[in-house]
C-alpha positions as CSV (number, residue, x, y, z in Angstrom):
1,X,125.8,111.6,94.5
2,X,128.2,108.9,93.4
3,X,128.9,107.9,96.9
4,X,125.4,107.3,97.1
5,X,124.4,105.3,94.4
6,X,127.4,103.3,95.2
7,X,126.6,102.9,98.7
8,X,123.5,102.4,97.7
9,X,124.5,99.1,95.1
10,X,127.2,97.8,97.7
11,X,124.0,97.2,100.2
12,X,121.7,95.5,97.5
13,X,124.8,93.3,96.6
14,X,125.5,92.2,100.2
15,X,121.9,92.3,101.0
16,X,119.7,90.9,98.5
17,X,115.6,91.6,98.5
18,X,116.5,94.3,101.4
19,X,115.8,97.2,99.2
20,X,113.0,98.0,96.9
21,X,112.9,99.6,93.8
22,X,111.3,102.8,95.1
23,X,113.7,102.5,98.2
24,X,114.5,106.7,99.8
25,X,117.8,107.4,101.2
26,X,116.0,107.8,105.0
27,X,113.8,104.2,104.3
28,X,117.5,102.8,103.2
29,X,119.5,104.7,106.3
30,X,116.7,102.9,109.3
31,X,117.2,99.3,107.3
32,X,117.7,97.1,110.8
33,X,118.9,94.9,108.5
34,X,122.5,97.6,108.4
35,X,125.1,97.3,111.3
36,X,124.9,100.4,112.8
37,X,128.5,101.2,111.9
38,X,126.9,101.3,107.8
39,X,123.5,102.8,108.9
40,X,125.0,105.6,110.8
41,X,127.7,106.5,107.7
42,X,124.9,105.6,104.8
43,X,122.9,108.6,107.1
44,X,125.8,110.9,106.7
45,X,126.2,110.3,103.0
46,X,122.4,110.3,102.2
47,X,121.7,113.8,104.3
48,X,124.4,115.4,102.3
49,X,123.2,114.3,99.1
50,X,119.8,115.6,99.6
51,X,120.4,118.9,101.0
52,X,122.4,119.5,97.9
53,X,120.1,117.8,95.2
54,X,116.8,119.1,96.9
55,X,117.2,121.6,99.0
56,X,119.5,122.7,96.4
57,X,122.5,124.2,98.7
58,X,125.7,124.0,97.6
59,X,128.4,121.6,99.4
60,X,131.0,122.7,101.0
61,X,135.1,121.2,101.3
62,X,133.5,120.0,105.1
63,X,130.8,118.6,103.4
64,X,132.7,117.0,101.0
65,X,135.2,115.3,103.8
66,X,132.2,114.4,105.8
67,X,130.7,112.1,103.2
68,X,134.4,110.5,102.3
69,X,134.9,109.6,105.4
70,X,131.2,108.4,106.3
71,X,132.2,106.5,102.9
72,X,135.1,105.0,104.2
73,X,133.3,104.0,107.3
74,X,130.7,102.5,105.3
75,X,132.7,100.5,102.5
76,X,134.8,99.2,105.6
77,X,131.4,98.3,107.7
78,X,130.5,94.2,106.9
79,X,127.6,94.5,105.2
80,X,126.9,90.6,105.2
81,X,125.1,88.7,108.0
């Protein structure tokens, strides 16, 4: 859920006005505005998350490497354009 939120602050910091307040994960993940490259690991990292926080499964260590890599992929996408 970290990696979200941070993901989440890194995109309204590089992309001003692109996000509203009442912004979901899957309204954040199809921004056009995102290179792929931060769209595709922002879906990875936002799919966890909810399947854990509402559908209330648990994560698993395959989970957990999925979304630390989609993570690295996204901190390392350029988020400016």
């Amino acid at each position: 859920h970290w990696l979200l939120q941070r993901s989440v602050g890194q995109i309204r910091a590089a992309r001003p006005g692109a996000l509203q307040p009442a912004s979901t994960a899957r309204e954040i993940a199809a921004l056009p505005q995102l290179p792929a490259q931060a769209r595709g690991a922002f879906t990875v990292i936002a799919e966890r998350v909810e399947r854990c926080l509402f559908a209330l499964r648990d994560l698993d260590a395959g989970d957990w490497s999925a979304v630390r890599a989609a993570y690295a992929d996204f901190a390392l996408a350029e988020l400016r354009g």
